[in-house]
Amino acid sequence: MHIQNRRILILGGFGLVGTAVCRELLKRSPAALHIHSLRLSEAEKARDLLLPEKGQCELEVCEGDIFSRDSDGDTVSQQLFGQVGPLRDNDLPKYNLYRMLAEIQPDIVIDCVNTATGIAYRNIFRAAEKACVALETGDPDGEAMQQLLESLYIPRLIRHIQVLYRGMTDCATGVYIKVGTTGTGGMGMNVPYTHSEEKPSRMLLSKSALAGAHSMLLFLMARTPDAPITKELKPAAAIGWKSIGYGPINRKDGPIRMVNARPMPLGQDFSTFDPSAAELRDDVMENVYIDTGENGIFSLEEFSALTTSEQMEFITPEEIATQLVYEIEGGNTGFDIINALDNTTMGPSYRAGLMRHWALEKMVELEKTHDTHSVAFEMLGPPRLSKLLFESHLLRLAYGKMSAVRKADAADLTHILNTLVLENPEVANRIVSTGIPILLDDMRLIRGQKVILPSEAKQISITDERLETWVNDGWVDLRAANCARWIQRFRCIHEELQAIPREDTSSRHLRQHRFWHEENLILPGKIAGWVFAVEDHGSRMK
């Protein structure tokens, strides 16, 4: 379909991909772009950003939750039945998405909303556990049953597709194209990036399962005679980025507050939140960051680990936008998953690989300017990544070179690292302020008021098994055994390098001498990527 003089609705137009799509569309002079976002302020911000490029195109904004319906006057059971019951014609105008389509009458709908996250954000497993307890005790719990029904993913997804299909057919939309997701950034069941003690987490797999179900429903819609031409692009890598800078580090619940921590006895029990563990300071953490849109902001080393070879790697939103617009115009990109579900994922790209180098260079430059180390903010997940990054960082501060660590004595290394954090409290504070505690060799603990792992613990007993699980999954471990493990890791890397002939300059080996800078540097992001790929068997296959 020609884009010129067409009326186009971009769902999720405020996001990274949505904004890139808008820019690509404006080059082709559409009649109007209707930029949608959950919040009106976001849609207006995207519109204002695009004003210099709009030409003769009208830029309109719209807002709302495309998965919800008006529930004014409805009882709880009526609201739930509105999602699981049959869809009646007179119910259609109650749905925000249907009303939006009916009002705009778009020729083309481009859906950049992360549907899997939007629908599967409720924890169905926890709701089911509560309902099972109620059934076992014979005590009917209305709240537990309500939460379980509200958490059901598939009925909500089916209802969304039903409303989308009816809305587009009723207004004669010609093309619908979806930017989907794999849920894991293109990685497999061994994906190491998950905010959970499970690997992989049930919640993460729920999103992947929902993304797959969504693709199949779109596949069916594409085979329906009166439906619009339906396509889906499915990026199979992390998407980035929006900006790089230095400033306050904000999580979803606000900025990371700095704390003054001190070693304290480990004790017999443990709580996730303990105000007495550290003094909360007035200042917030400031550091070098890269903003990746809805996925949050990452440190230099988190971004490095995420995008290094055999990890998630990444693709730029501009590449997705280019292919998407080409598909609308009738081009055959080979990336339409509706045509070939098993052959059309968009993987990491040459452009992203080229620009990754520049992004990392810029972040290193800012590190030097601000005399800091951008290591981990504990937003990428899992806590084990932050643990590995921080432990590598401490080795970098203490030894500088990988070759020096592999030649070190375990007892000496243990003493040096423990002394480092004790004599340089701000080094420790930078770590524990993110929620990652430090376990010293004498079994004292340096921690902030809140720790990430274990999550939501309240006066639970510390057993040897629990402690080792916490330490392995998300605590900086400065005990002798772990220091010896780091020496062995670096020796293992050295042995890998020794097995590569110096005269072999072919493309056969991924991590060769130049990759590791001849062992003259310690780069935490690369090392964490190696641990995930080699030790944790979390490498990207293709």
Coordinates of C-alpha atoms in Angstrom, one line a residue:
M1 CA 0.0 0.0 0.0
H2 CA 1.2 3.5 -0.8
I3 CA 1.8 5.6 2.4
Q4 CA 1.3 9.0 0.8
N5 CA -1.9 10.7 1.8
R6 CA -2.9 7.7 4.1
R7 CA -4.3 8.1 7.6
I8 CA -2.1 6.0 10.0
L9 CA -2.5 5.0 13.6
I10 CA 0.6 4.1 15.5
L11 CA -0.1 2.2 18.7
G12 CA 2.7 2.7 21.2
G13 CA 4.1 5.7 19.2
F14 CA 6.0 7.1 22.1
G15 CA 8.3 4.1 22.4
L16 CA 11.7 3.5 20.8
V17 CA 10.4 1.6 17.8
G18 CA 7.2 3.7 17.6
T19 CA 9.1 6.9 17.3
A20 CA 11.5 5.5 14.7
V21 CA 8.5 4.2 12.7
C22 CA 6.9 7.7 12.8
R23 CA 10.1 9.2 11.5
E24 CA 10.3 6.7 8.6
L25 CA 6.7 7.3 7.7
L26 CA 7.0 11.0 7.6
K27 CA 9.5 10.7 4.8
R28 CA 6.6 9.4 2.6
S29 CA 4.1 12.2 3.3
P30 CA 1.1 10.5 4.9
A31 CA -2.0 12.6 5.4
A32 CA -2.1 12.1 9.1
L33 CA -0.2 10.2 11.9
H34 CA -2.2 9.4 15.0
I35 CA 0.4 8.8 17.7
H36 CA -1.0 6.7 20.5
S37 CA 0.4 6.1 24.0
L38 CA -1.0 4.9 27.3
R39 CA -0.7 8.4 28.7
L40 CA -1.6 11.6 26.8
S41 CA 1.6 13.4 28.0
E42 CA 3.7 10.7 26.4
A43 CA 1.9 10.9 23.1
E44 CA 2.2 14.7 23.2
K45 CA 5.9 14.4 23.9
A46 CA 6.4 12.2 20.8
R47 CA 4.4 14.6 18.7
D48 CA 6.4 17.6 19.8
L49 CA 9.6 15.6 19.0
L50 CA 8.4 14.9 15.4
L51 CA 7.1 18.4 14.6
P52 CA 10.3 19.6 12.8
E53 CA 9.9 16.6 10.4
K54 CA 6.2 16.6 9.8
G55 CA 6.0 18.6 6.6
Q56 CA 2.3 18.7 5.4
C57 CA 1.3 15.7 7.6
E58 CA -1.1 16.2 10.4
L59 CA 0.2 15.0 13.7
E60 CA -2.6 13.9 16.1
V61 CA -2.4 12.3 19.5
C62 CA -4.6 9.7 21.3
E63 CA -4.3 7.9 24.7
G64 CA -5.6 4.9 26.5
D65 CA -5.2 1.3 27.6
I66 CA -5.9 -0.7 24.4
F67 CA -6.5 -3.9 26.5
S68 CA -9.3 -2.5 28.8
R69 CA -12.9 -1.5 28.5
D70 CA -15.1 0.9 30.3
S71 CA -16.4 -0.6 33.6
D72 CA -18.5 2.3 35.0
G73 CA -21.4 0.8 36.9
D74 CA -20.2 -2.8 36.4
T75 CA -19.8 -5.2 39.3
V76 CA -16.6 -7.1 39.8
S77 CA -18.1 -10.2 38.2
Q78 CA -19.4 -8.2 35.3
Q79 CA -15.9 -6.7 34.7
L80 CA -14.4 -10.2 34.7
F81 CA -17.1 -11.6 32.5
G82 CA -16.4 -8.8 30.1
Q83 CA -13.0 -10.4 29.5
V84 CA -14.0 -14.1 29.5
G85 CA -17.5 -14.1 28.2
P86 CA -18.7 -14.0 24.6
L87 CA -18.2 -10.7 22.7
R88 CA -21.4 -9.1 21.7
D89 CA -21.8 -6.3 19.2
N90 CA -23.3 -3.9 21.7
D91 CA -20.3 -4.4 23.9
L92 CA -17.7 -3.3 21.3
P93 CA -18.0 0.5 21.9
K94 CA -17.1 -0.1 25.6
Y95 CA -13.6 -1.1 24.5
N96 CA -11.0 1.7 24.2
L97 CA -9.3 0.2 21.2
Y98 CA -12.6 -0.2 19.3
R99 CA -13.6 3.4 19.9
M100 CA -10.2 4.7 18.9
L101 CA -10.4 2.8 15.6
A102 CA -13.9 3.9 14.9
E103 CA -13.0 7.6 15.5
I104 CA -9.8 7.7 13.5
Q105 CA -10.8 5.3 10.7
P106 CA -7.1 4.5 9.8
D107 CA -6.0 3.1 6.5
I108 CA -3.0 1.6 8.2
V109 CA -2.5 0.4 11.8
I110 CA 1.0 -0.1 13.2
D111 CA 1.1 -1.8 16.5
C112 CA 4.4 -1.2 18.5
V113 CA 2.9 -2.0 21.9
N114 CA 4.6 -4.8 23.9
T115 CA 1.4 -6.8 24.0
A116 CA 2.9 -9.8 25.9
T117 CA 4.0 -7.5 28.7
G118 CA 0.8 -5.5 28.7
I119 CA -1.3 -8.6 29.2
A120 CA 0.9 -10.9 31.2
Y121 CA 2.1 -8.4 33.8
R122 CA -0.1 -10.0 36.5
N123 CA 1.5 -13.0 38.3
I124 CA -0.9 -15.8 37.5
F125 CA 1.2 -18.4 39.4
R126 CA 1.0 -16.5 42.7
A127 CA -2.8 -16.0 42.2
A128 CA -3.2 -19.7 41.4
E129 CA -1.2 -20.7 44.6
K130 CA -3.6 -18.6 46.7
A131 CA -6.6 -20.1 45.1
C132 CA -5.2 -23.6 45.7
V133 CA -4.7 -22.9 49.4
A134 CA -8.3 -21.7 49.6
L135 CA -9.5 -24.9 47.9
E136 CA -7.3 -27.1 50.2
T137 CA -8.6 -25.5 53.4
G138 CA -12.2 -25.5 52.2
D139 CA -12.4 -21.8 53.0
P140 CA -13.7 -20.1 49.9
D141 CA -11.6 -16.9 49.3
G142 CA -13.4 -14.6 47.0
E143 CA -10.4 -12.3 46.7
A144 CA -8.1 -15.1 45.7
M145 CA -10.5 -16.3 43.0
Q146 CA -10.9 -12.7 41.7
Q147 CA -7.1 -12.3 41.5
L148 CA -6.8 -15.6 39.6
L149 CA -9.5 -14.7 37.1
E150 CA -8.0 -11.3 36.6
S151 CA -4.6 -12.9 35.9
L152 CA -5.7 -15.2 33.1
Y153 CA -3.7 -14.3 30.0
I154 CA -5.2 -16.2 27.2
P155 CA -8.8 -14.8 27.5
R156 CA -7.5 -11.3 27.6
L157 CA -5.3 -11.9 24.6
I158 CA -8.2 -13.4 22.6
R159 CA -10.5 -10.6 23.6
H160 CA -7.9 -8.1 22.4
I161 CA -7.5 -9.8 19.0
Q162 CA -11.3 -10.0 18.7
V163 CA -11.8 -6.3 19.3
L164 CA -8.8 -5.4 17.1
Y165 CA -10.2 -7.5 14.2
R166 CA -13.7 -6.2 14.5
G167 CA -12.6 -2.6 14.8
M168 CA -10.3 -2.8 11.7
T169 CA -12.9 -4.6 9.6
D170 CA -15.6 -2.1 10.6
C171 CA -13.5 0.8 9.5
A172 CA -12.0 -0.9 6.5
T173 CA -8.4 -0.7 7.6
G174 CA -6.2 -1.9 4.7
V175 CA -2.9 -3.0 6.5
Y176 CA -2.1 -4.0 10.1
I177 CA 1.5 -4.6 11.0
K178 CA 2.7 -5.7 14.4
V179 CA 6.1 -5.4 16.0
G180 CA 6.2 -8.5 18.2
T181 CA 8.6 -10.0 20.7
T182 CA 10.3 -13.3 21.6
G183 CA 10.1 -12.4 25.3
T184 CA 13.7 -13.3 25.8
G185 CA 15.6 -11.0 23.4
G186 CA 16.1 -13.9 21.0
M187 CA 17.7 -16.2 23.6
G188 CA 16.5 -19.7 24.6
M189 CA 15.3 -21.5 27.7
N190 CA 18.7 -20.9 29.1
V191 CA 18.3 -17.1 29.1
P192 CA 20.3 -15.7 32.1
Y193 CA 18.5 -12.4 32.2
T194 CA 15.5 -12.8 34.6
H195 CA 14.3 -11.1 37.8
S196 CA 13.6 -14.4 39.5
E197 CA 15.2 -17.1 41.6
E198 CA 14.0 -19.5 38.9
K199 CA 15.9 -19.9 35.6
P200 CA 14.1 -19.4 33.4
S201 CA 11.3 -17.7 35.4
R202 CA 7.7 -18.8 34.9
M203 CA 6.7 -15.1 34.5
L204 CA 9.3 -14.6 31.7
L205 CA 8.1 -17.8 29.9
S206 CA 4.6 -16.6 30.3
K207 CA 5.4 -13.5 28.2
S208 CA 7.2 -15.7 25.6
A209 CA 4.2 -18.1 25.5
L210 CA 1.8 -15.2 25.1
A211 CA 4.0 -13.7 22.4
G212 CA 3.8 -17.0 20.5
A213 CA 0.0 -17.3 21.0
H214 CA -0.3 -13.7 19.8
S215 CA 1.6 -14.5 16.6
M216 CA -0.6 -17.5 15.9
L217 CA -3.8 -15.4 16.3
L218 CA -2.4 -12.8 13.9
F219 CA -1.6 -15.7 11.5
L220 CA -5.2 -16.7 11.7
M221 CA -6.3 -13.1 11.1
A222 CA -4.1 -12.9 8.1
R223 CA -6.0 -15.9 6.6
T224 CA -9.4 -14.3 7.2
P225 CA -10.9 -12.9 3.9
D226 CA -12.3 -9.6 5.2
A227 CA -9.4 -8.8 7.5
P228 CA -6.7 -6.2 6.6
I229 CA -3.4 -7.4 5.2
T230 CA -1.7 -8.6 8.4
K231 CA 2.0 -8.8 9.1
E232 CA 4.3 -9.2 12.1
L233 CA 8.0 -8.4 12.5
K234 CA 9.5 -10.1 15.5
P235 CA 12.9 -8.7 16.7
A236 CA 15.0 -11.4 18.3
A237 CA 17.5 -9.2 20.1
A238 CA 17.5 -6.4 22.6
I239 CA 16.4 -3.1 21.1
G240 CA 18.3 0.1 21.7
W241 CA 19.0 2.8 22.3
K242 CA 17.5 6.2 23.2
S243 CA 20.2 8.3 24.8
I244 CA 23.5 8.1 26.7
G245 CA 24.3 10.5 29.5
Y246 CA 25.4 11.0 33.1
G247 CA 23.0 11.8 35.9
P248 CA 20.7 10.4 38.6
I249 CA 19.9 6.6 38.2
N250 CA 16.2 6.1 38.4
R251 CA 14.4 2.8 38.8
K252 CA 10.6 2.4 38.4
D253 CA 10.2 3.4 42.1
G254 CA 12.4 6.4 41.9
P255 CA 16.1 7.3 42.1
I256 CA 18.6 4.9 43.8
R257 CA 19.3 6.4 47.2
M258 CA 22.9 6.2 48.4
V259 CA 23.6 4.6 51.8
N260 CA 26.5 4.5 54.3
A261 CA 27.0 0.8 55.0
R262 CA 29.2 -1.0 57.5
P263 CA 30.2 -4.6 58.2
M264 CA 27.9 -6.3 60.6
P265 CA 27.4 -9.8 61.9
L266 CA 25.6 -12.1 59.5
G267 CA 23.5 -13.6 62.3
Q268 CA 21.1 -16.5 62.2
D269 CA 18.2 -15.0 60.2
F270 CA 17.9 -12.5 57.3
S271 CA 15.5 -9.8 56.1
T272 CA 15.3 -8.2 52.7
F273 CA 14.6 -4.8 54.2
D274 CA 16.5 -3.8 57.3
P275 CA 16.7 0.0 58.0
S276 CA 19.3 -0.5 60.7
A277 CA 21.7 -2.2 58.3
A278 CA 22.8 1.1 56.7
E279 CA 22.3 4.8 57.0
L280 CA 20.2 6.3 54.2
R281 CA 21.9 9.4 52.8
D282 CA 20.3 12.5 51.3
D283 CA 22.1 12.1 47.9
V284 CA 21.1 9.8 45.0
M285 CA 23.4 7.7 42.8
E286 CA 24.7 9.5 39.7
N287 CA 26.6 7.7 37.0
V288 CA 27.0 7.1 33.3
Y289 CA 24.0 5.3 31.8
I290 CA 22.4 4.3 28.5
D291 CA 18.6 4.7 28.2
T292 CA 17.1 1.7 26.3
G293 CA 13.4 2.9 26.5
E294 CA 10.9 0.6 28.2
N295 CA 13.6 -1.8 29.3
G296 CA 15.1 0.9 31.5
I297 CA 18.6 2.4 31.9
F298 CA 21.7 0.3 32.1
S299 CA 25.3 0.9 33.2
L300 CA 28.2 0.7 30.8
E301 CA 29.0 -2.8 31.9
E302 CA 25.4 -4.0 32.0
F303 CA 25.0 -2.8 28.4
S304 CA 28.3 -4.4 27.5
A305 CA 27.3 -7.8 29.0
L306 CA 23.8 -7.7 27.4
T307 CA 25.1 -6.9 24.0
T308 CA 28.3 -8.9 23.9
S309 CA 28.7 -11.9 21.6
E310 CA 26.6 -15.0 22.6
Q311 CA 24.4 -12.9 24.9
M312 CA 21.2 -11.0 23.8
E313 CA 23.1 -8.6 21.5
F314 CA 20.9 -5.9 20.0
I315 CA 19.3 -4.3 17.0
T316 CA 18.5 -0.6 16.5
P317 CA 14.9 0.7 16.2
E318 CA 15.7 2.4 13.0
E319 CA 16.4 -0.9 11.3
I320 CA 13.1 -2.3 12.4
A321 CA 11.3 0.8 11.2
T322 CA 13.0 0.6 7.8
Q323 CA 11.9 -3.0 7.3
L324 CA 8.4 -2.3 8.6
V325 CA 7.7 0.5 6.2
Y326 CA 9.1 -1.5 3.3
E327 CA 6.7 -4.3 4.2
I328 CA 3.8 -1.9 4.2
E329 CA 4.8 -0.7 0.7
G330 CA 4.7 -4.3 -0.6
G331 CA 8.4 -5.1 -0.3
N332 CA 9.5 -8.6 0.6
T333 CA 11.9 -8.2 3.4
G334 CA 12.0 -11.8 4.5
F335 CA 11.2 -10.7 8.1
D336 CA 7.4 -11.1 8.0
I337 CA 6.7 -13.9 10.6
I338 CA 3.2 -14.3 9.4
N339 CA 4.6 -15.6 6.1
A340 CA 7.2 -17.8 7.6
L341 CA 6.9 -18.2 11.4
D342 CA 10.0 -20.2 11.7
N343 CA 12.3 -18.2 9.5
T344 CA 11.6 -14.5 10.0
T345 CA 13.1 -13.3 13.3
M346 CA 15.2 -10.2 13.1
G347 CA 18.5 -10.9 14.7
P348 CA 21.5 -8.7 15.8
S349 CA 22.7 -6.5 13.0
Y350 CA 25.9 -5.2 11.5
R351 CA 24.8 -1.6 12.1
A352 CA 24.1 -2.3 15.8
G353 CA 27.5 -4.1 16.2
L354 CA 29.2 -1.1 14.6
M355 CA 27.4 1.4 16.7
R356 CA 27.8 -0.7 19.9
H357 CA 31.5 0.2 19.6
W358 CA 30.7 3.9 19.5
A359 CA 28.2 3.6 22.4
L360 CA 30.7 1.9 24.6
E361 CA 33.4 4.4 23.6
K362 CA 31.2 7.3 24.6
M363 CA 30.3 5.7 27.9
V364 CA 34.0 5.1 28.7
E365 CA 34.7 8.7 27.8
L366 CA 32.0 9.9 30.2
E367 CA 33.4 7.5 32.9
K368 CA 36.8 9.3 32.6
T369 CA 35.2 12.7 32.6
H370 CA 33.3 12.1 35.8
D371 CA 36.0 9.9 37.4
T372 CA 33.6 7.0 38.0
H373 CA 33.0 3.4 37.0
S374 CA 29.6 2.5 35.5
V375 CA 29.3 -1.1 36.6
A376 CA 25.8 -2.2 37.5
F377 CA 22.5 -0.6 38.6
E378 CA 20.6 -3.9 39.1
M379 CA 17.9 -3.2 36.5
L380 CA 18.9 -5.5 33.8
G381 CA 18.6 -8.6 35.9
P382 CA 19.4 -11.1 37.2
P383 CA 21.2 -10.2 40.5
R384 CA 23.8 -12.7 39.5
L385 CA 24.8 -10.4 36.6
S386 CA 25.4 -7.5 39.1
K387 CA 27.3 -9.9 41.4
L388 CA 29.6 -11.0 38.5
L389 CA 30.1 -7.4 37.3
F390 CA 30.9 -6.1 40.7
E391 CA 33.3 -8.9 41.6
S392 CA 35.1 -8.4 38.3
H393 CA 35.2 -4.7 39.0
L394 CA 36.8 -5.2 42.4
L395 CA 39.4 -7.4 40.6
R396 CA 39.9 -4.6 38.1
L397 CA 40.5 -2.1 41.0
A398 CA 42.9 -4.4 42.8
Y399 CA 44.8 -6.0 40.0
G400 CA 44.1 -4.3 36.7
K401 CA 45.0 -7.2 34.5
M402 CA 43.5 -10.6 33.9
S403 CA 47.0 -12.1 33.8
A404 CA 47.8 -10.7 37.3
V405 CA 44.7 -12.3 38.7
R406 CA 45.4 -15.8 37.3
K407 CA 48.9 -15.7 38.7
A408 CA 47.7 -14.6 42.1
D409 CA 47.5 -16.7 45.2
A410 CA 43.9 -17.3 46.5
A411 CA 44.7 -16.2 50.0
D412 CA 46.4 -13.0 48.9
L413 CA 43.6 -12.2 46.5
T414 CA 41.1 -12.8 49.3
H415 CA 43.0 -10.5 51.7
I416 CA 43.4 -7.7 49.1
L417 CA 39.7 -7.7 48.0
N418 CA 38.5 -7.7 51.6
T419 CA 40.9 -4.9 52.5
L420 CA 39.8 -2.9 49.4
V421 CA 36.2 -2.7 50.4
L422 CA 36.9 -2.1 54.1
E423 CA 39.4 0.7 53.5
N424 CA 37.4 2.3 50.7
P425 CA 33.9 2.4 52.0
E426 CA 32.6 4.4 49.0
V427 CA 33.5 1.5 46.8
A428 CA 31.4 -0.8 49.0
N429 CA 28.6 1.9 49.2
R430 CA 28.4 2.0 45.4
I431 CA 27.7 -1.7 45.4
V432 CA 25.3 -2.1 48.3
S433 CA 23.3 0.9 47.3
T434 CA 22.0 -1.1 44.3
G435 CA 20.7 -3.8 46.6
I436 CA 23.7 -6.2 46.2
P437 CA 25.3 -7.1 49.6
I438 CA 28.9 -8.0 50.1
L439 CA 29.9 -11.1 52.1
L440 CA 33.3 -10.7 53.7
D441 CA 35.7 -13.6 54.3
D442 CA 35.1 -13.4 58.1
M443 CA 31.3 -13.9 57.4
R444 CA 30.5 -10.3 58.2
L445 CA 28.1 -8.6 55.8
I446 CA 28.1 -5.1 54.2
R447 CA 24.6 -4.3 53.0
G448 CA 22.2 -1.5 52.3
Q449 CA 18.8 -1.1 53.9
K450 CA 17.2 -3.3 51.1
V451 CA 18.7 -6.2 49.3
I452 CA 17.5 -7.7 46.0
L453 CA 18.0 -11.3 47.0
P454 CA 16.3 -12.9 48.8
S455 CA 13.2 -11.0 47.8
E456 CA 10.7 -10.1 50.4
A457 CA 12.4 -12.0 53.2
K458 CA 11.3 -11.2 56.7
Q459 CA 13.2 -12.8 59.6
I460 CA 13.8 -16.0 57.7
S461 CA 16.3 -18.4 59.1
I462 CA 19.7 -18.5 57.5
T463 CA 20.7 -22.1 56.6
D464 CA 23.9 -23.1 54.8
E465 CA 21.9 -24.0 51.8
R466 CA 20.0 -20.8 51.7
L467 CA 23.1 -18.7 52.2
E468 CA 25.0 -20.4 49.4
T469 CA 22.0 -19.9 47.0
W470 CA 21.8 -16.2 47.8
V471 CA 25.6 -15.7 47.5
N472 CA 25.7 -17.6 44.2
D473 CA 22.7 -15.8 42.7
G474 CA 23.3 -12.2 43.8
W475 CA 25.8 -11.4 46.6
V476 CA 29.3 -10.2 46.1
D477 CA 31.3 -13.0 47.6
L478 CA 34.8 -12.2 49.0
R479 CA 35.4 -15.5 50.7
A480 CA 38.5 -17.5 49.8
A481 CA 36.6 -20.2 47.9
N482 CA 35.1 -17.7 45.5
C483 CA 38.4 -15.8 45.1
A484 CA 39.9 -19.1 44.1
R485 CA 37.1 -19.6 41.6
W486 CA 37.9 -16.3 40.0
I487 CA 41.6 -17.3 39.6
Q488 CA 40.4 -20.5 38.0
R489 CA 38.1 -18.6 35.6
F490 CA 41.0 -16.5 34.4
R491 CA 43.2 -19.5 34.0
C492 CA 40.5 -21.2 32.0
I493 CA 40.3 -18.2 29.7
H494 CA 44.1 -18.2 29.4
E495 CA 44.0 -21.9 28.5
E496 CA 41.4 -21.1 25.8
L497 CA 43.7 -18.5 24.4
Q498 CA 46.7 -20.8 24.5
A499 CA 44.8 -23.3 22.4
I500 CA 44.6 -20.7 19.6
P501 CA 47.7 -20.6 17.4
R502 CA 49.2 -17.1 17.2
E503 CA 49.4 -17.5 13.4
D504 CA 45.7 -18.3 13.1
T505 CA 44.2 -14.9 12.1
S506 CA 41.1 -16.4 10.6
S507 CA 37.5 -15.9 11.7
R508 CA 37.4 -19.3 13.3
H509 CA 37.7 -18.2 16.9
L510 CA 35.3 -15.7 18.6
R511 CA 37.2 -14.9 21.8
Q512 CA 40.8 -14.7 20.6
H513 CA 43.7 -12.7 22.0
R514 CA 42.5 -9.4 20.7
F515 CA 39.0 -10.0 22.2
W516 CA 40.6 -10.3 25.7
H517 CA 43.1 -7.5 25.0
E518 CA 46.0 -9.9 25.5
E519 CA 44.8 -10.3 29.1
N520 CA 46.1 -6.8 29.9
L521 CA 42.7 -5.5 30.9
I522 CA 39.7 -6.6 33.0
L523 CA 36.5 -5.8 31.3
P524 CA 33.6 -6.8 33.6
G525 CA 30.9 -6.9 30.9
K526 CA 32.9 -9.3 28.7
I527 CA 33.8 -11.4 31.6
A528 CA 30.2 -11.7 32.8
G529 CA 29.2 -12.6 29.3
W530 CA 31.8 -15.4 29.3
V531 CA 30.6 -16.7 32.6
F532 CA 27.0 -16.7 31.4
A533 CA 27.9 -18.4 28.1
V534 CA 30.5 -20.9 29.4
E535 CA 29.8 -21.7 33.0
D536 CA 26.0 -21.1 33.1
H537 CA 25.4 -22.5 29.6
G538 CA 23.5 -19.3 28.7
S539 CA 24.9 -18.6 25.3
R540 CA 23.1 -17.4 22.3
M541 CA 22.9 -20.2 19.7
K542 CA 22.0 -18.2 16.6

